[in-house]
mmCIF file of C-alpha atoms in Angstrom:
data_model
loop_
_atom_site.group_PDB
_atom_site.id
_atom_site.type_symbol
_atom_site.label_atom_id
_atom_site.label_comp_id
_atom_site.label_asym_id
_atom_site.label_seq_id
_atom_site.Cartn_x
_atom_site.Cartn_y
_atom_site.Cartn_z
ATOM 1 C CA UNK A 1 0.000 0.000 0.000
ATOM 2 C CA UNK A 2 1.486 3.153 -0.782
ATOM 3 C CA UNK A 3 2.239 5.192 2.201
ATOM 4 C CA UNK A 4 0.852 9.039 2.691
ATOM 5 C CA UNK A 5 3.574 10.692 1.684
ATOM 6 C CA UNK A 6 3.653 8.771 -1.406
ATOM 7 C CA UNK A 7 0.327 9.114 -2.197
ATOM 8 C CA UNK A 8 0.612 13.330 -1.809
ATOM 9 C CA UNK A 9 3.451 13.232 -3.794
ATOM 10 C CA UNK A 10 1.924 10.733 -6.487
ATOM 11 C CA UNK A 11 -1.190 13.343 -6.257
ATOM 12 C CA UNK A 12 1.118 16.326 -6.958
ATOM 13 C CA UNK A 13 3.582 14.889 -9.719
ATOM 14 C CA UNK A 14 0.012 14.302 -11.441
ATOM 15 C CA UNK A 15 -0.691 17.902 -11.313
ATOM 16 C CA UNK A 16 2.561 19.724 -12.023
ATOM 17 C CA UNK A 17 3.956 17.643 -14.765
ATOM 18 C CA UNK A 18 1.313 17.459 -17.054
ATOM 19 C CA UNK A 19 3.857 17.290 -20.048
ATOM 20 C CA UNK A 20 4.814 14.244 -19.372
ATOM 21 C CA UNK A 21 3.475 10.710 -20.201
ATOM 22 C CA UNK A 22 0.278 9.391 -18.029
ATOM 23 C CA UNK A 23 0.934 5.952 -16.213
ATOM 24 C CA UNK A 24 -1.386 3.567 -14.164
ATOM 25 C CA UNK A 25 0.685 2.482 -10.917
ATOM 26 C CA UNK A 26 -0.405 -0.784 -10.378
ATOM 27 C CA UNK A 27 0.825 -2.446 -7.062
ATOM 28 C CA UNK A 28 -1.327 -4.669 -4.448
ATOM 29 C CA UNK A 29 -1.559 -3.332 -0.992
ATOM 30 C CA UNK A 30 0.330 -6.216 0.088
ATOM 31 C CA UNK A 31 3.553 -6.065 -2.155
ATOM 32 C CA UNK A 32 5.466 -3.472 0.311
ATOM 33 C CA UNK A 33 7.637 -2.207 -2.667
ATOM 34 C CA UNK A 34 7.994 1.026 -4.193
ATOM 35 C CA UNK A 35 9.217 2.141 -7.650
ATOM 36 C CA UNK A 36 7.955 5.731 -7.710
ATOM 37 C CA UNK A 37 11.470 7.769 -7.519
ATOM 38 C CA UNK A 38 12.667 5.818 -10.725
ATOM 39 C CA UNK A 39 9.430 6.222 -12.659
ATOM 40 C CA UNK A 40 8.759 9.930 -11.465
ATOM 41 C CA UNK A 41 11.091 12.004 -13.399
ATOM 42 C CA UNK A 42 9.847 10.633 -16.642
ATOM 43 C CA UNK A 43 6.167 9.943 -16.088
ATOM 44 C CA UNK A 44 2.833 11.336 -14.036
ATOM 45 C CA UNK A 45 1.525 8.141 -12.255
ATOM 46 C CA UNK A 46 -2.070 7.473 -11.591
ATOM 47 C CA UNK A 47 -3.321 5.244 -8.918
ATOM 48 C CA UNK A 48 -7.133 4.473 -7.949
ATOM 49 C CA UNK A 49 -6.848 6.676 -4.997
ATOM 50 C CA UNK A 50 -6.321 9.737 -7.068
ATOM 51 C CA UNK A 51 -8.982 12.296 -6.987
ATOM 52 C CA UNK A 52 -9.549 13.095 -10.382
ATOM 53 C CA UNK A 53 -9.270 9.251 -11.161
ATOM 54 C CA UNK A 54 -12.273 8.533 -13.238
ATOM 55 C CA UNK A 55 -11.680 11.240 -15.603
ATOM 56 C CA UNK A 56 -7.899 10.469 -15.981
ATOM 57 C CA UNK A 57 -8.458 6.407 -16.329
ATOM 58 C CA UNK A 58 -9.852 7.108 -19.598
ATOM 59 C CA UNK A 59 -6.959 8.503 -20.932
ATOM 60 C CA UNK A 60 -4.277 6.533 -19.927
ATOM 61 C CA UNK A 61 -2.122 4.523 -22.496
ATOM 62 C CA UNK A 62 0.374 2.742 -20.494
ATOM 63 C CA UNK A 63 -0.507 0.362 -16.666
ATOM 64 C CA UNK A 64 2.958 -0.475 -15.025
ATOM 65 C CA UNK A 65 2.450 -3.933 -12.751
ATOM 66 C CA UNK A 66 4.852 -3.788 -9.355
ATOM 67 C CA UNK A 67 6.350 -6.546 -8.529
ATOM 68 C CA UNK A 68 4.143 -9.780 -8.820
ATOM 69 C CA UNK A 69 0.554 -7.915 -8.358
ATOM 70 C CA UNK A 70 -2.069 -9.427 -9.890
ATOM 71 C CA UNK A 71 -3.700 -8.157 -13.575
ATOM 72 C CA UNK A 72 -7.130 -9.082 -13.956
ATOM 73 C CA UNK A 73 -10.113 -8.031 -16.712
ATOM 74 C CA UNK A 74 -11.429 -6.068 -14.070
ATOM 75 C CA UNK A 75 -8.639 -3.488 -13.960
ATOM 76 C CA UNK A 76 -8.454 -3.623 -17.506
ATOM 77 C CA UNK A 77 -12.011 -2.302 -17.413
ATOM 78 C CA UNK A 78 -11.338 0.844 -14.860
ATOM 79 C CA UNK A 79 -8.605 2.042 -18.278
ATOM 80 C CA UNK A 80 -10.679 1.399 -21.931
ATOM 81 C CA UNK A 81 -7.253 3.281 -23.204
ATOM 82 C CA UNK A 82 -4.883 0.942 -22.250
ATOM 83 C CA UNK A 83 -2.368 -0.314 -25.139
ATOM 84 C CA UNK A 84 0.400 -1.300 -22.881
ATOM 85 C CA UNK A 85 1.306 -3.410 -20.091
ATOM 86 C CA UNK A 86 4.422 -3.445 -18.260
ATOM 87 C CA UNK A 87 5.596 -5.656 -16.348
ATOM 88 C CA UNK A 88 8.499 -5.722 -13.750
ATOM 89 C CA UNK A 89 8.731 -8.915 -12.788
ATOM 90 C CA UNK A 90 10.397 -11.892 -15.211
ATOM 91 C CA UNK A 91 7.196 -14.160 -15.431
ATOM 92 C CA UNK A 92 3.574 -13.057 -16.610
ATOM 93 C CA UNK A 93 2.033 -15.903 -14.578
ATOM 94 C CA UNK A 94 0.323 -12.838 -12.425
ATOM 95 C CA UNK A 95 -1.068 -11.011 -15.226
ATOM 96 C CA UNK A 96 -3.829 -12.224 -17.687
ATOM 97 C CA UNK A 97 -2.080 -12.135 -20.739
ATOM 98 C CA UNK A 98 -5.294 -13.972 -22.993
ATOM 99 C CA UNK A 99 -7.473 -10.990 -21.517
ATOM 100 C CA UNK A 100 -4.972 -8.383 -22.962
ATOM 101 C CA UNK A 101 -4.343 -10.069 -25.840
ATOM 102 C CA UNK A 102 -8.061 -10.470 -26.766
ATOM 103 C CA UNK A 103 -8.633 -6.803 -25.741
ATOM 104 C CA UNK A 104 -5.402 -5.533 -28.297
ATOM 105 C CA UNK A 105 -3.102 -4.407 -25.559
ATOM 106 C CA UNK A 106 1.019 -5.315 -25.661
ATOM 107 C CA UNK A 107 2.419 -7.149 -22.648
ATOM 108 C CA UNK A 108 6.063 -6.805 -21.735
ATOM 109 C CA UNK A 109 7.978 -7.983 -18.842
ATOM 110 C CA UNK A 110 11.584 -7.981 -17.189
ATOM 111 C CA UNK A 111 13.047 -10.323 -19.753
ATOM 112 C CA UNK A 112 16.433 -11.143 -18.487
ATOM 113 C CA UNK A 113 17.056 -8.013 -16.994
ATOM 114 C CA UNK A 114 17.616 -9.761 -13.162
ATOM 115 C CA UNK A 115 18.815 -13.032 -14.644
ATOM 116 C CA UNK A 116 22.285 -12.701 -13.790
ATOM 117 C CA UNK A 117 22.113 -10.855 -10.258
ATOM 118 C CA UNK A 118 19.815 -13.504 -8.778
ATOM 119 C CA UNK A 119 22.083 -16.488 -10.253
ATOM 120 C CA UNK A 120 24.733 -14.597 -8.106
ATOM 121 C CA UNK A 121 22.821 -14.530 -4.959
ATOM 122 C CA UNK A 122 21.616 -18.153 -5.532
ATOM 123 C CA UNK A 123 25.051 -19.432 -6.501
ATOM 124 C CA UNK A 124 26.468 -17.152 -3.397
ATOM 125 C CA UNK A 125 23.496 -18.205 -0.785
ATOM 126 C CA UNK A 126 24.191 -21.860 -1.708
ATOM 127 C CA UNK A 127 28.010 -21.479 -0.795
ATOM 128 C CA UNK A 128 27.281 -19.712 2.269
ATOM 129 C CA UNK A 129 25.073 -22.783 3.050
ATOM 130 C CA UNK A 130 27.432 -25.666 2.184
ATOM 131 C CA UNK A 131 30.408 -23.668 4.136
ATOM 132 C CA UNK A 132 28.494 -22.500 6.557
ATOM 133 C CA UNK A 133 29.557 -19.160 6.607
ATOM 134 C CA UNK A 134 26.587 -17.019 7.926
ATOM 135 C CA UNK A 135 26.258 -19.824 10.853
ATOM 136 C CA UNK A 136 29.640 -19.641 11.488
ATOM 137 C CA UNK A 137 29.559 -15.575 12.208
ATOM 138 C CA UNK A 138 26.738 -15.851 14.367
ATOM 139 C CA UNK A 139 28.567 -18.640 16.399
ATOM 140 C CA UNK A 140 32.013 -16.579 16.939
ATOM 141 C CA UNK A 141 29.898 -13.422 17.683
ATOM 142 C CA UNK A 142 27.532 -14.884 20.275
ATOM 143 C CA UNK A 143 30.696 -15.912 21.967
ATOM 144 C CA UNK A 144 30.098 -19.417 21.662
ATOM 145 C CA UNK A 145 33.534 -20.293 20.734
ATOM 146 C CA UNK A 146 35.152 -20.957 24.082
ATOM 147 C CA UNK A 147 31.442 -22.076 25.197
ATOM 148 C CA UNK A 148 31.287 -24.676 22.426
ATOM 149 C CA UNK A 149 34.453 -25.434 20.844
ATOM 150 C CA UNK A 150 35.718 -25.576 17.298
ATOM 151 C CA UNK A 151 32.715 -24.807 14.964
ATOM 152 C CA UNK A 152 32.276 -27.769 12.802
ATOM 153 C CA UNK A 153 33.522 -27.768 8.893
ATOM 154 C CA UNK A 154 31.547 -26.983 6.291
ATOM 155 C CA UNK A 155 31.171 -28.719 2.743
ATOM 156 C CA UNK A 156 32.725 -27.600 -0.135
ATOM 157 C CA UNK A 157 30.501 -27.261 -3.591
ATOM 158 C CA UNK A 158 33.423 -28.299 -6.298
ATOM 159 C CA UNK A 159 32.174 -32.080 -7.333
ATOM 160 C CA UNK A 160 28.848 -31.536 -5.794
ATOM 161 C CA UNK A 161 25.631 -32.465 -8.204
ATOM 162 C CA UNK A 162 23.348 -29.818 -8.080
ATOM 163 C CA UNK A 163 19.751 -30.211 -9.237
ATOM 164 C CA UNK A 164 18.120 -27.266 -11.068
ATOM 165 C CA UNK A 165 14.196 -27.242 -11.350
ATOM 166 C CA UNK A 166 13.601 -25.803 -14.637
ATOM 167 C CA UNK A 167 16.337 -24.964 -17.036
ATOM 168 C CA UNK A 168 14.939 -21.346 -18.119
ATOM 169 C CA UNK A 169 16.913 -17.566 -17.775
ATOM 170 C CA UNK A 170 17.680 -17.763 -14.425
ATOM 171 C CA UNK A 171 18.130 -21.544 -14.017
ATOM 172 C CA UNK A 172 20.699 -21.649 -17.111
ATOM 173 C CA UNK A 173 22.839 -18.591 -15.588
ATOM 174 C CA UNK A 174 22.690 -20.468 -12.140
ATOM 175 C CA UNK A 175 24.346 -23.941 -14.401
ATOM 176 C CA UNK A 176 27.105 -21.640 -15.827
ATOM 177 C CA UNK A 177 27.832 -20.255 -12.409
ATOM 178 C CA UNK A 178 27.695 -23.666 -11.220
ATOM 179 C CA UNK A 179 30.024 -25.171 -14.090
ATOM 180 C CA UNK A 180 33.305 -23.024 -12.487
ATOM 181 C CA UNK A 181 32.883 -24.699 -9.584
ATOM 182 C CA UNK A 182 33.158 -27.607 -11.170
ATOM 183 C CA UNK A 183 29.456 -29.222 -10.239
ATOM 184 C CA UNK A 184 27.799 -31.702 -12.395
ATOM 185 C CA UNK A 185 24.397 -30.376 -13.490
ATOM 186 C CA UNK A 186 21.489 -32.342 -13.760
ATOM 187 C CA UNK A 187 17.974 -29.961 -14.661
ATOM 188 C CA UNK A 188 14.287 -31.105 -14.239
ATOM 189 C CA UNK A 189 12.206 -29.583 -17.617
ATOM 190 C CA UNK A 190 9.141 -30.351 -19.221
ATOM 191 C CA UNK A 191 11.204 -30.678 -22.686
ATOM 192 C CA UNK A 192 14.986 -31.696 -23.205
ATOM 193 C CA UNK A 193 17.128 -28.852 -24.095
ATOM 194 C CA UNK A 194 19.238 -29.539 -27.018
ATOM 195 C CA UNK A 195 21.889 -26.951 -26.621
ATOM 196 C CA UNK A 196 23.154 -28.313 -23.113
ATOM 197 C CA UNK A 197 24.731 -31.332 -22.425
ATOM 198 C CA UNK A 198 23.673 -31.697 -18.508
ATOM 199 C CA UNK A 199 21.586 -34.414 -17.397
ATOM 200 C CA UNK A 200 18.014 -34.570 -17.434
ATOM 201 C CA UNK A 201 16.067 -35.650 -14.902
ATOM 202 C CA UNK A 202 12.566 -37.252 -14.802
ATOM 203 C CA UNK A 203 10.019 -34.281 -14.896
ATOM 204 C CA UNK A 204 7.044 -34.999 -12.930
ATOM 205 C CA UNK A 205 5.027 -32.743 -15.099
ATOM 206 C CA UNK A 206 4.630 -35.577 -17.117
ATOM 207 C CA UNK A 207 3.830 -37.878 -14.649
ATOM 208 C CA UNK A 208 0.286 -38.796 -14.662
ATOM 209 C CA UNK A 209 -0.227 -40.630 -12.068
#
């Protein structure tokens, strides 16, 4: 939900900057994330608490969706001007693209732009878990050291074979990460991928039973 000062601010950039492009902000109340200082300098934003939002829905062109909020008919309804969804999130699973298709209006997402920084902090949180770094801070700094004695080893990931559920963006950038640490990759997929050579495992979206 977007705080007060938000909302006054979202309310003013409406008014003053009327030369620039008209956006529907649309976030859930319960995604507690904010994009308005990037999108601000560039566009007005609209959201349904607005006071002059009935007369301003009809014009807008563009809806932005934060974060993994959910698109439905409904909204599309509230903006008959709409010609362009954005998304900025990587999958569309949130937003109904048939409804936007049937109705005319583009849908775009994130593509790949967060492939490669949350391979990192997968590839990084699984070596912090296998050497048990984080657990080993919190040991030394509660003092448990003399307490306890020697904190116990932690595993390294060379030689390890690390399963990957679903061989897409993220999933291959996580394998080539994976690949310099010299892990064998097997992947779970609904089809084979021809360019790899990793091993594929059984996918139990086939499985019918």
């Amino acid at each position: 939900m977007a705080t007060v000062q938000e909302t006054q601010n979202s309310h003013s950039s409406t008014t003053k900057n009327e030369h620039l492009p008209l956006v529907y902000y649309h976030r859930s109340p319960s995604f507690n994330f904010s994009i308005n200082q990037w999108l601000e300098p560039s566009f007005r934003l609209l959201e349904p608490d607005h006071p002059e939002f009935s007369s301003l829905s009809q014009t807008v062109k563009a809806l932005v969706v934060v974060g993994p909020t959910p698109l439905t008919g409904e909204t599309l309804d509230k903006l008959p001007g709409v010609e362009i969804v954005v998304g900025t999130s990587a999958g569309v699973n949130h937003m109904d693209v048939a409804e936007c298709h049937r109705r005319g209006v583009k849908v775009t997402n994130a593509g790949d732009a967060f492939s490669e920084d949350v391979a990192d902090y997968a590839v990084g949180l699984l070596v912090d878990v296998l050497r048990r770094v984080s657990a080993a801070d919190r040991f030394v700094r509660a003092g448990l050291w003399p307490l306890n004695g020697v904190y116990p080893l932690g595993s390294k990931l060379g030689g390890k074979v690390i399963g990957i559920i679903g061989l897409g963006r993220i999933g291959s950038e996580i394998a080539k990460r994976l690949e310099a640490f010299g892990c064998v990759i097997a992947y779970n997929s609904r089809n084979k991928k021809p360019h790899v050579s990793y091993l594929l495992g059984h996918s139990p979206c086939k499985d019918k039973t």
